[in-house]
Amino acid sequence: MEDAKRVEPLAATASGPRRVRAIRELPGPRGLPLLGNLLQLNTGRMHTILSKWAHEFGPMYRYRIANHDAVVLADTGLINEVLRNRPDGFQRGKRMQAIVRELGIDGVFNAEGAKWRRQRKLAMLALNTNHLREFFARLEVVTARLQRRWERCAAACETVGASGDLRRFTVDVSSSLAFATDLNTLESEGDVIQRHLDKIFPAIARRLFSLVPYWRWFKLRADRELDAAVTQVHELVNRLVADARRRAARDTNAESRPSNFLDAMVAAQGDGTAAFTDSEVVGNTLTMLLAGEDTTSNTLAWMMHLMTEHPAVQAKMQDEADRILGPANRPPDYASTAELLYIEAVAHETMRLKPVAPVLWVEPTEAVVIGDIHVPKGTPINALLTYVAMSADNFADSKSFRPERWIEAAGHSTEGHNTQAFLPFGAGPRFCPGRHLAMLEIKMVASMLCRNFDISRAPDSPSTEEVFSFTMMPSSVRLRLRKRSNSAIR
């Protein structure tokens, strides 16, 4: 056995170090010769299958694809220790990096080491709270567009496809904040960019669990459709980058500061010490579009679904929106969003039960000991974020939708409320840099919704199921909105 680096305190017990075991000694599901567990891993239900196996085999187990082992972590302490050791001790899997890079996504999402640190610093600056305060007026304009879109649906008694509308909203927000470009897909019809973006994450998931990278030799229909979608997305991204370069060429003031993420990347290309390559500029632009379009919109869609399932929660959200917003239809300023404590609690509870990233895949950069298991360099590790968030060991009444738990705990770990198991934005050095923007978008939309509408499930709408396609999304959220009367607004 090769020398292994022990990651303390994972391998220690009160009585001293445990005997270090090999991966083959871990329990796990029985597989088939040659294929292993490949045929059992339905991509669309990946997170539920892995969680089911965790119930059966415990907080650390293995499965196999062909002759390759993968380790699954369903233990809060182990997962947090791994996340704290990123990016030096653990990185995204090389297979995922290659698949993502093939799609032209060469940005902070799949960067590692010094390359990641350079890109991460700029992303953090672009998404910090000071920039969000400055951006608030623009965010309010986009939120008003969504309100008008929903008012038209309510007046016409039309069913609202929440996921589609929310993806338009988040793309419009991301493009305005990160690129200084108003795509305004909320007020556009026809071939909007979301139709092409929506093909990318499912393709990543499908390719990640393919036995061989067949698409490098021949293309199925889904691969040809993906290629067409990626071409359309890159045409948009290249236009955005060209616009940023034209703005930079016109700006002759050497002391002026770029006002957005894309302009800052282009400006950095003239800095010999931290210059971004062309592929990094394009890749980070695409990353911002994808991250904004998918994750926040799915959280909001899940929240709206849960509001229809729990009318008492919806009523409390409306009461808070009425009280905080007063005569306004939307939050009047950035400071008012901080007062939406119950709506924030609903968002947290939604992300606990329905996280859009239920599984995190990493691999060790060198041999390590996790728990008492020797894990060779490059072994795929699956961290089950949903499993620990829904465990009775971490949250009392863990399967119930109870937003009040977040107010009672006041953001701290208490008996029956383990915040270390709540990881919707990750943890450690690589936590999501967009978490503040995501929470601001969620509060803006949720408070506008509660202030102006009653929502219910549309008649004859299909049931809402969990679908895994790299992120975890609702299969369908079809809603009926009814404008609240003046007398109903308290």
Coordinates of C-alpha atoms in Angstrom, one line a residue:
M1 CA 0.0 0.0 0.0
E2 CA 1.3 3.4 -0.9
D3 CA 2.1 5.9 1.8
A4 CA -1.0 7.7 2.9
K5 CA -1.5 11.2 4.4
R6 CA -3.6 11.0 7.5
V7 CA -6.2 13.9 7.6
E8 CA -6.8 14.5 11.3
P9 CA -9.1 14.2 13.1
L10 CA -10.8 11.8 10.7
A11 CA -8.7 8.7 11.5
A12 CA -8.5 9.1 15.2
T13 CA -10.6 7.8 18.1
A14 CA -10.5 8.4 21.8
S15 CA -8.3 5.4 22.3
G16 CA -5.9 6.2 19.4
P17 CA -5.7 5.6 15.7
R18 CA -7.8 2.9 14.1
R19 CA -6.5 0.2 11.9
V20 CA -6.3 1.6 8.4
R21 CA -8.4 -0.5 6.0
A22 CA -8.6 -0.6 2.2
I23 CA -11.5 0.6 0.2
R24 CA -12.4 -3.0 -0.7
E25 CA -13.2 -3.6 3.0
L26 CA -16.0 -1.0 2.9
P27 CA -19.6 -2.3 2.5
G28 CA -21.6 -1.5 -0.7
P29 CA -24.1 -2.7 -3.2
R30 CA -23.5 -5.9 -5.1
G31 CA -22.8 -5.2 -8.8
L32 CA -22.3 -7.1 -12.0
P33 CA -19.0 -8.4 -13.5
L34 CA -17.3 -5.8 -15.7
L35 CA -20.1 -3.2 -15.2
G36 CA -20.1 -3.0 -11.4
N37 CA -23.0 -0.9 -10.2
L38 CA -23.4 1.1 -13.4
L39 CA -26.8 -0.2 -14.4
Q40 CA -28.2 0.6 -10.9
L41 CA -27.2 4.3 -11.1
N42 CA -30.1 5.9 -12.9
T43 CA -28.8 9.4 -13.6
G44 CA -32.1 11.1 -13.0
R45 CA -32.4 9.6 -9.5
M46 CA -28.7 9.6 -8.6
H47 CA -29.1 11.4 -5.3
T48 CA -31.9 9.2 -4.0
I49 CA -30.1 6.0 -5.0
L50 CA -26.9 7.1 -3.2
S51 CA -29.0 8.1 -0.1
K52 CA -30.9 4.8 -0.1
W53 CA -27.6 2.9 -0.1
A54 CA -26.3 5.1 2.8
H55 CA -29.3 4.0 4.8
E56 CA -28.4 0.4 4.0
F57 CA -24.6 0.4 4.2
G58 CA -23.9 3.3 6.6
P59 CA -22.1 6.7 6.6
M60 CA -19.2 5.5 4.4
Y61 CA -19.5 2.9 1.7
R62 CA -18.3 2.1 -1.8
Y63 CA -19.8 1.4 -5.2
R64 CA -18.0 0.5 -8.5
I65 CA -18.3 1.6 -12.1
A66 CA -16.5 -1.1 -14.2
N67 CA -13.3 -1.8 -12.2
H68 CA -13.1 1.6 -10.5
D69 CA -14.1 2.2 -6.9
A70 CA -16.0 5.3 -5.7
V71 CA -16.3 6.2 -2.0
V72 CA -19.5 7.7 -0.6
L73 CA -19.5 9.9 2.5
A74 CA -22.8 10.4 4.4
D75 CA -21.3 11.7 7.6
T76 CA -21.3 15.3 8.6
G77 CA -17.9 15.4 10.2
L78 CA -16.2 13.6 7.3
I79 CA -17.8 15.8 4.7
N80 CA -16.8 19.0 6.4
E81 CA -13.2 17.8 6.9
V82 CA -13.0 17.1 3.2
L83 CA -14.4 20.5 2.3
R84 CA -12.0 22.2 4.6
N85 CA -9.1 20.6 2.8
R86 CA -10.0 22.0 -0.6
P87 CA -8.5 22.9 -2.9
D88 CA -5.1 21.6 -1.9
G89 CA -6.1 18.2 -0.5
F90 CA -9.2 17.6 -2.6
Q91 CA -10.2 18.8 -6.1
R92 CA -13.0 18.3 -8.6
G93 CA -12.7 14.9 -10.3
K94 CA -10.5 14.9 -13.4
R95 CA -13.3 13.3 -15.4
M96 CA -15.7 16.1 -14.5
Q97 CA -13.0 18.7 -15.2
A98 CA -12.5 17.2 -18.7
I99 CA -16.2 17.0 -19.5
V100 CA -16.8 20.6 -18.4
R101 CA -13.8 21.9 -20.3
E102 CA -15.0 20.1 -23.5
L103 CA -18.1 22.4 -23.3
G104 CA -15.9 25.5 -23.2
I105 CA -16.3 26.1 -19.4
D106 CA -12.8 27.0 -18.4
G107 CA -13.6 29.1 -15.4
V108 CA -13.5 29.3 -11.6
F109 CA -15.9 26.4 -11.3
N110 CA -13.3 23.8 -12.5
A111 CA -10.1 25.7 -11.9
E112 CA -7.7 24.4 -9.2
G113 CA -4.6 25.6 -7.4
A114 CA -3.1 28.9 -8.2
K115 CA -5.4 29.3 -11.2
W116 CA -8.4 28.9 -9.0
R117 CA -7.1 31.4 -6.4
R118 CA -6.5 34.1 -9.1
Q119 CA -10.0 33.7 -10.5
R120 CA -11.8 33.2 -7.2
K121 CA -10.5 36.6 -5.9
L122 CA -12.2 38.4 -8.8
A123 CA -15.4 36.5 -8.4
M124 CA -15.6 37.3 -4.7
L125 CA -15.1 41.0 -5.4
A126 CA -17.8 41.0 -8.1
L127 CA -20.3 39.3 -5.8
N128 CA -19.6 41.0 -2.5
T129 CA -22.3 42.8 -0.5
N130 CA -21.0 46.3 -1.4
H131 CA -21.5 45.6 -5.1
L132 CA -24.9 44.1 -4.4
R133 CA -26.0 47.3 -2.6
E134 CA -25.0 49.3 -5.7
F135 CA -26.8 46.8 -7.9
F136 CA -30.0 46.8 -5.9
A137 CA -31.8 49.4 -8.1
R138 CA -31.1 47.2 -11.2
L139 CA -32.3 44.1 -9.4
E140 CA -35.5 45.9 -8.4
V141 CA -36.2 46.7 -12.1
V142 CA -35.8 43.0 -13.1
T143 CA -38.0 42.0 -10.2
A144 CA -40.7 44.4 -11.4
R145 CA -40.6 42.8 -14.8
L146 CA -41.3 39.4 -13.2
Q147 CA -44.2 40.9 -11.3
R148 CA -45.7 42.3 -14.4
R149 CA -45.3 39.0 -16.2
W150 CA -47.1 37.2 -13.3
E151 CA -49.8 39.9 -13.1
R152 CA -50.7 39.3 -16.8
C153 CA -50.9 35.6 -16.1
A154 CA -53.1 36.2 -13.0
A155 CA -55.4 38.5 -14.9
A156 CA -55.8 36.0 -17.7
C157 CA -56.2 33.0 -15.3
E158 CA -53.2 31.4 -17.1
T159 CA -51.1 28.7 -15.5
V160 CA -47.6 29.8 -14.6
G161 CA -44.6 27.5 -15.3
A162 CA -42.6 28.7 -12.4
S163 CA -39.3 27.1 -13.4
G164 CA -39.2 28.8 -16.8
D165 CA -40.1 32.2 -15.6
L166 CA -37.6 32.0 -12.8
R167 CA -34.8 31.0 -15.1
R168 CA -35.5 34.1 -17.2
F169 CA -35.4 36.2 -14.1
T170 CA -32.0 34.8 -12.8
V171 CA -30.4 35.1 -16.3
D172 CA -31.5 38.7 -16.5
V173 CA -30.1 39.4 -13.1
S174 CA -26.8 37.6 -13.7
S175 CA -26.3 39.3 -17.1
S176 CA -27.0 42.8 -15.6
L177 CA -24.7 42.3 -12.6
A178 CA -21.8 40.4 -14.1
F179 CA -21.7 41.7 -17.7
A180 CA -23.5 45.1 -17.6
T181 CA -25.8 43.8 -20.3
D182 CA -29.6 43.7 -20.0
L183 CA -30.7 40.5 -21.9
N184 CA -34.3 41.1 -20.8
T185 CA -35.5 37.6 -21.5
L186 CA -38.5 38.2 -19.2
E187 CA -40.0 40.5 -21.8
S188 CA -38.8 38.6 -24.8
E189 CA -40.6 35.8 -26.6
G190 CA -39.2 33.1 -28.9
D191 CA -35.7 31.7 -28.8
V192 CA -34.3 32.9 -25.5
I193 CA -30.9 31.8 -24.3
Q194 CA -32.4 29.7 -21.5
R195 CA -33.6 27.1 -24.0
H196 CA -29.9 26.4 -24.9
L197 CA -28.5 26.7 -21.3
D198 CA -30.9 24.1 -20.1
K199 CA -29.2 21.4 -22.1
I200 CA -25.8 21.8 -20.5
F201 CA -26.2 20.5 -16.9
P202 CA -28.1 17.4 -17.9
A203 CA -25.4 16.6 -20.5
I204 CA -22.7 16.9 -17.8
A205 CA -24.5 14.5 -15.5
R206 CA -25.2 12.0 -18.4
R207 CA -21.5 12.0 -19.5
L208 CA -20.2 11.9 -16.0
F209 CA -21.7 8.4 -15.5
S210 CA -21.1 7.0 -19.0
L211 CA -19.0 3.9 -19.0
V212 CA -16.8 5.3 -21.9
P213 CA -16.6 8.8 -23.5
Y214 CA -18.4 7.7 -26.6
W215 CA -19.2 11.2 -27.7
R216 CA -15.6 11.8 -28.6
W217 CA -16.0 9.2 -31.4
F218 CA -19.6 9.3 -32.4
K219 CA -22.6 11.5 -31.5
L220 CA -26.1 10.5 -30.5
R221 CA -29.0 12.8 -31.1
A222 CA -28.7 14.2 -27.6
D223 CA -25.1 15.0 -28.3
R224 CA -25.9 16.8 -31.6
E225 CA -28.5 18.8 -29.8
L226 CA -26.0 19.7 -27.1
D227 CA -23.5 20.8 -29.7
A228 CA -26.0 23.1 -31.3
A229 CA -27.0 24.5 -27.9
V230 CA -23.4 25.1 -26.9
T231 CA -22.7 26.9 -30.2
Q232 CA -25.7 29.2 -29.5
V233 CA -24.5 29.9 -26.0
H234 CA -20.9 30.6 -27.1
E235 CA -22.1 33.0 -29.7
L236 CA -23.9 35.0 -27.0
V237 CA -20.8 34.8 -24.7
N238 CA -18.5 35.9 -27.4
R239 CA -20.7 38.9 -28.1
L240 CA -20.7 39.8 -24.4
V241 CA -16.9 39.6 -24.3
A242 CA -16.5 41.6 -27.5
D243 CA -18.7 44.4 -26.0
A244 CA -16.6 44.4 -22.9
R245 CA -13.4 44.8 -25.0
R246 CA -15.0 47.7 -26.9
R247 CA -15.9 49.4 -23.6
A248 CA -12.3 48.8 -22.4
A249 CA -10.9 50.3 -25.6
R250 CA -13.1 53.4 -25.2
D251 CA -12.1 53.9 -21.5
T252 CA -8.9 56.1 -21.6
N253 CA -9.0 56.9 -17.9
A254 CA -6.3 54.8 -16.3
E255 CA -7.7 55.3 -12.8
S256 CA -11.2 54.1 -13.6
R257 CA -12.4 50.9 -12.0
P258 CA -14.3 48.2 -13.9
S259 CA -18.0 48.2 -12.8
N260 CA -18.7 44.5 -13.4
F261 CA -17.1 41.0 -13.4
L262 CA -16.6 40.7 -17.2
D263 CA -15.0 44.2 -17.6
A264 CA -12.7 43.4 -14.7
M265 CA -11.6 40.2 -16.4
V266 CA -10.9 42.0 -19.6
A267 CA -9.0 44.7 -17.8
A268 CA -6.9 42.1 -16.1
Q269 CA -5.8 40.7 -19.4
G270 CA -3.5 43.7 -19.6
D271 CA -2.0 42.8 -16.3
G272 CA 1.0 40.6 -16.9
T273 CA 1.0 39.2 -13.3
A274 CA -2.7 38.1 -13.3
A275 CA -3.8 38.1 -16.9
F276 CA -6.8 36.0 -17.8
T277 CA -6.5 33.9 -21.0
D278 CA -9.2 34.3 -23.6
S279 CA -10.6 30.9 -22.7
E280 CA -10.8 31.9 -19.0
V281 CA -12.7 35.1 -19.9
V282 CA -15.1 33.1 -22.0
G283 CA -15.3 30.2 -19.5
N284 CA -16.1 32.5 -16.5
T285 CA -18.7 34.4 -18.5
L286 CA -20.4 31.1 -19.3
T287 CA -20.0 29.9 -15.7
M288 CA -21.8 33.1 -14.4
L289 CA -24.7 32.5 -16.8
L290 CA -25.1 28.8 -15.9
A291 CA -24.7 29.3 -12.1
G292 CA -27.2 32.1 -12.0
E293 CA -29.7 30.5 -14.3
D294 CA -30.0 27.1 -12.7
T295 CA -29.3 27.1 -9.0
T296 CA -31.2 30.1 -7.7
S297 CA -34.1 29.5 -10.1
N298 CA -34.6 25.9 -8.9
T299 CA -34.5 27.0 -5.2
L300 CA -37.2 29.5 -5.9
A301 CA -39.3 27.0 -7.8
W302 CA -39.0 24.5 -4.9
M303 CA -40.0 27.3 -2.5
M304 CA -43.1 28.1 -4.5
H305 CA -44.0 24.4 -4.6
L306 CA -43.6 24.1 -0.9
M307 CA -45.7 27.2 -0.3
T308 CA -48.6 25.5 -2.1
E309 CA -48.1 22.4 0.0
H310 CA -48.1 24.4 3.3
P311 CA -50.7 27.2 3.2
A312 CA -49.9 28.3 6.8
V313 CA -46.3 29.0 5.8
Q314 CA -47.5 31.0 2.8
A315 CA -49.8 33.1 5.1
K316 CA -46.9 33.8 7.5
M317 CA -44.7 34.9 4.6
Q318 CA -47.5 37.2 3.3
D319 CA -47.8 38.7 6.8
E320 CA -44.1 39.5 7.0
A321 CA -44.1 40.9 3.4
D322 CA -47.0 43.2 4.3
R323 CA -45.3 44.4 7.5
I324 CA -41.8 45.0 6.0
L325 CA -42.8 46.3 2.6
G326 CA -45.6 48.6 3.8
P327 CA -47.2 50.2 0.8
A328 CA -44.5 49.0 -1.6
N329 CA -45.0 46.1 -4.0
R330 CA -41.4 45.1 -3.6
P331 CA -38.5 45.7 -1.1
P332 CA -37.9 49.5 -1.4
D333 CA -34.1 49.2 -0.6
Y334 CA -31.3 46.8 0.2
A335 CA -31.6 47.3 3.9
S336 CA -35.3 46.1 4.0
T337 CA -34.3 42.7 2.7
A338 CA -32.4 42.0 5.9
E339 CA -35.7 42.3 7.8
L340 CA -37.3 39.5 5.9
L341 CA -36.4 36.9 8.6
Y342 CA -39.2 34.5 8.1
I343 CA -38.9 34.5 4.4
E344 CA -35.1 33.8 4.9
A345 CA -36.0 30.9 7.2
V346 CA -38.3 29.5 4.5
A347 CA -35.5 29.8 2.0
H348 CA -33.1 27.9 4.4
E349 CA -35.6 25.2 5.0
T350 CA -36.3 24.8 1.3
M351 CA -32.5 24.4 0.7
R352 CA -32.2 21.9 3.5
L353 CA -34.9 19.7 2.1
K354 CA -34.5 20.4 -1.6
P355 CA -30.8 21.5 -2.2
V356 CA -30.0 22.0 -5.8
A357 CA -26.6 20.4 -5.2
P358 CA -27.4 17.2 -3.3
V359 CA -24.1 15.5 -4.1
L360 CA -20.6 17.0 -4.3
W361 CA -17.9 15.1 -6.3
V362 CA -14.3 15.5 -5.4
E363 CA -11.1 13.4 -5.4
P364 CA -8.0 13.5 -3.2
T365 CA -4.9 15.1 -4.7
E366 CA -2.7 12.5 -2.9
A367 CA -3.4 9.4 -0.9
V368 CA -5.3 10.1 2.3
V369 CA -7.0 8.4 5.2
I370 CA -10.6 9.3 5.6
G371 CA -12.1 7.8 8.8
D372 CA -10.1 4.6 8.9
I373 CA -10.1 4.0 5.1
H374 CA -7.0 4.4 2.9
V375 CA -8.2 6.4 -0.2
P376 CA -5.7 6.4 -3.1
K377 CA -5.0 9.6 -5.0
G378 CA -7.7 10.3 -7.6
T379 CA -10.4 8.1 -6.1
P380 CA -13.9 9.6 -6.8
I381 CA -15.6 10.7 -3.5
N382 CA -19.3 11.4 -3.4
A383 CA -20.3 13.7 -0.5
L384 CA -24.1 13.3 0.2
L385 CA -25.1 16.8 1.2
T386 CA -28.9 16.1 1.2
Y387 CA -28.5 13.0 3.3
V388 CA -26.8 14.7 6.2
A389 CA -29.2 17.7 6.0
M390 CA -32.2 15.3 6.3
S391 CA -30.7 13.1 9.0
A392 CA -32.5 12.9 12.4
D393 CA -29.0 13.0 13.9
N394 CA -28.6 16.6 12.7
F395 CA -32.1 18.1 12.7
A396 CA -35.1 17.3 14.9
D397 CA -38.2 16.2 13.0
S398 CA -35.8 16.2 10.1
K399 CA -38.3 15.2 7.3
S400 CA -40.8 17.9 8.1
F401 CA -40.9 21.3 6.4
R402 CA -40.6 23.6 9.4
P403 CA -39.1 27.0 8.7
E404 CA -39.4 28.1 12.4
R405 CA -36.5 25.9 13.3
W406 CA -34.1 28.5 11.8
I407 CA -35.6 31.4 13.8
E408 CA -35.6 29.4 17.0
A409 CA -31.9 28.5 16.6
A410 CA -31.0 32.0 15.5
G411 CA -28.5 30.7 13.1
H412 CA -26.5 28.7 15.6
S413 CA -26.1 25.0 16.2
T414 CA -28.2 23.7 19.1
E415 CA -29.6 20.4 20.2
G416 CA -31.5 19.1 17.2
H417 CA -30.2 21.8 14.9
N418 CA -26.7 21.1 13.5
T419 CA -25.7 23.9 11.1
Q420 CA -22.6 22.0 10.1
A421 CA -25.0 19.7 8.2
F422 CA -26.5 22.5 6.2
L423 CA -24.3 22.9 3.2
P424 CA -26.3 24.3 0.2
F425 CA -23.4 26.6 -0.7
G426 CA -20.7 24.2 0.3
A427 CA -18.2 24.9 3.0
G428 CA -14.5 25.6 3.4
P429 CA -12.4 27.7 1.1
R430 CA -14.5 26.8 -2.0
F431 CA -17.9 27.8 -0.6
C432 CA -20.1 29.3 -3.3
P433 CA -19.1 33.0 -4.0
G434 CA -22.6 33.8 -5.2
R435 CA -24.4 32.9 -2.0
H436 CA -25.2 36.5 -1.0
L437 CA -26.6 37.2 -4.5
A438 CA -28.6 34.1 -4.4
M439 CA -30.2 35.0 -1.0
L440 CA -30.9 38.5 -2.2
E441 CA -32.6 37.3 -5.4
I442 CA -34.7 34.8 -3.3
K443 CA -35.8 37.4 -0.9
M444 CA -36.7 39.9 -3.6
V445 CA -38.8 37.4 -5.6
A446 CA -40.4 35.7 -2.5
S447 CA -41.4 39.0 -0.9
M448 CA -42.8 40.4 -4.2
L449 CA -44.7 37.2 -4.7
C450 CA -46.2 37.2 -1.2
R451 CA -47.0 40.9 -1.2
N452 CA -49.0 40.7 -4.5
F453 CA -50.3 37.2 -5.0
D454 CA -51.9 34.1 -3.5
I455 CA -50.5 31.0 -5.1
S456 CA -51.9 27.5 -5.5
R457 CA -51.2 24.4 -7.5
A458 CA -52.7 24.6 -11.0
P459 CA -55.7 22.3 -11.6
D460 CA -54.7 19.0 -13.2
S461 CA -51.0 19.8 -12.9
P462 CA -48.7 16.8 -12.7
S463 CA -47.1 15.9 -9.4
T464 CA -43.8 17.6 -8.7
E465 CA -40.9 15.1 -8.5
E466 CA -37.2 15.4 -7.9
V467 CA -35.1 15.2 -11.0
F468 CA -31.3 15.0 -10.9
S469 CA -29.4 16.5 -13.8
F470 CA -26.2 17.6 -12.2
T471 CA -28.3 19.9 -10.1
M472 CA -31.6 18.7 -8.5
M473 CA -34.6 20.4 -10.0
P474 CA -38.4 20.0 -9.8
S475 CA -39.9 18.0 -12.6
S476 CA -42.8 20.5 -13.0
V477 CA -44.1 23.4 -10.9
R478 CA -47.4 24.5 -12.5
L479 CA -49.1 27.2 -10.5
R480 CA -52.1 29.4 -10.5
L481 CA -51.6 33.0 -9.2
R482 CA -54.4 35.2 -7.9
K483 CA -53.8 38.9 -7.4
R484 CA -54.3 39.8 -3.7
S485 CA -57.1 42.3 -3.2
N486 CA -56.4 45.5 -1.3
S487 CA -58.4 44.2 1.7
A488 CA -56.3 41.0 1.7
I489 CA -53.1 43.0 2.0
R490 CA -52.8 43.6 5.7

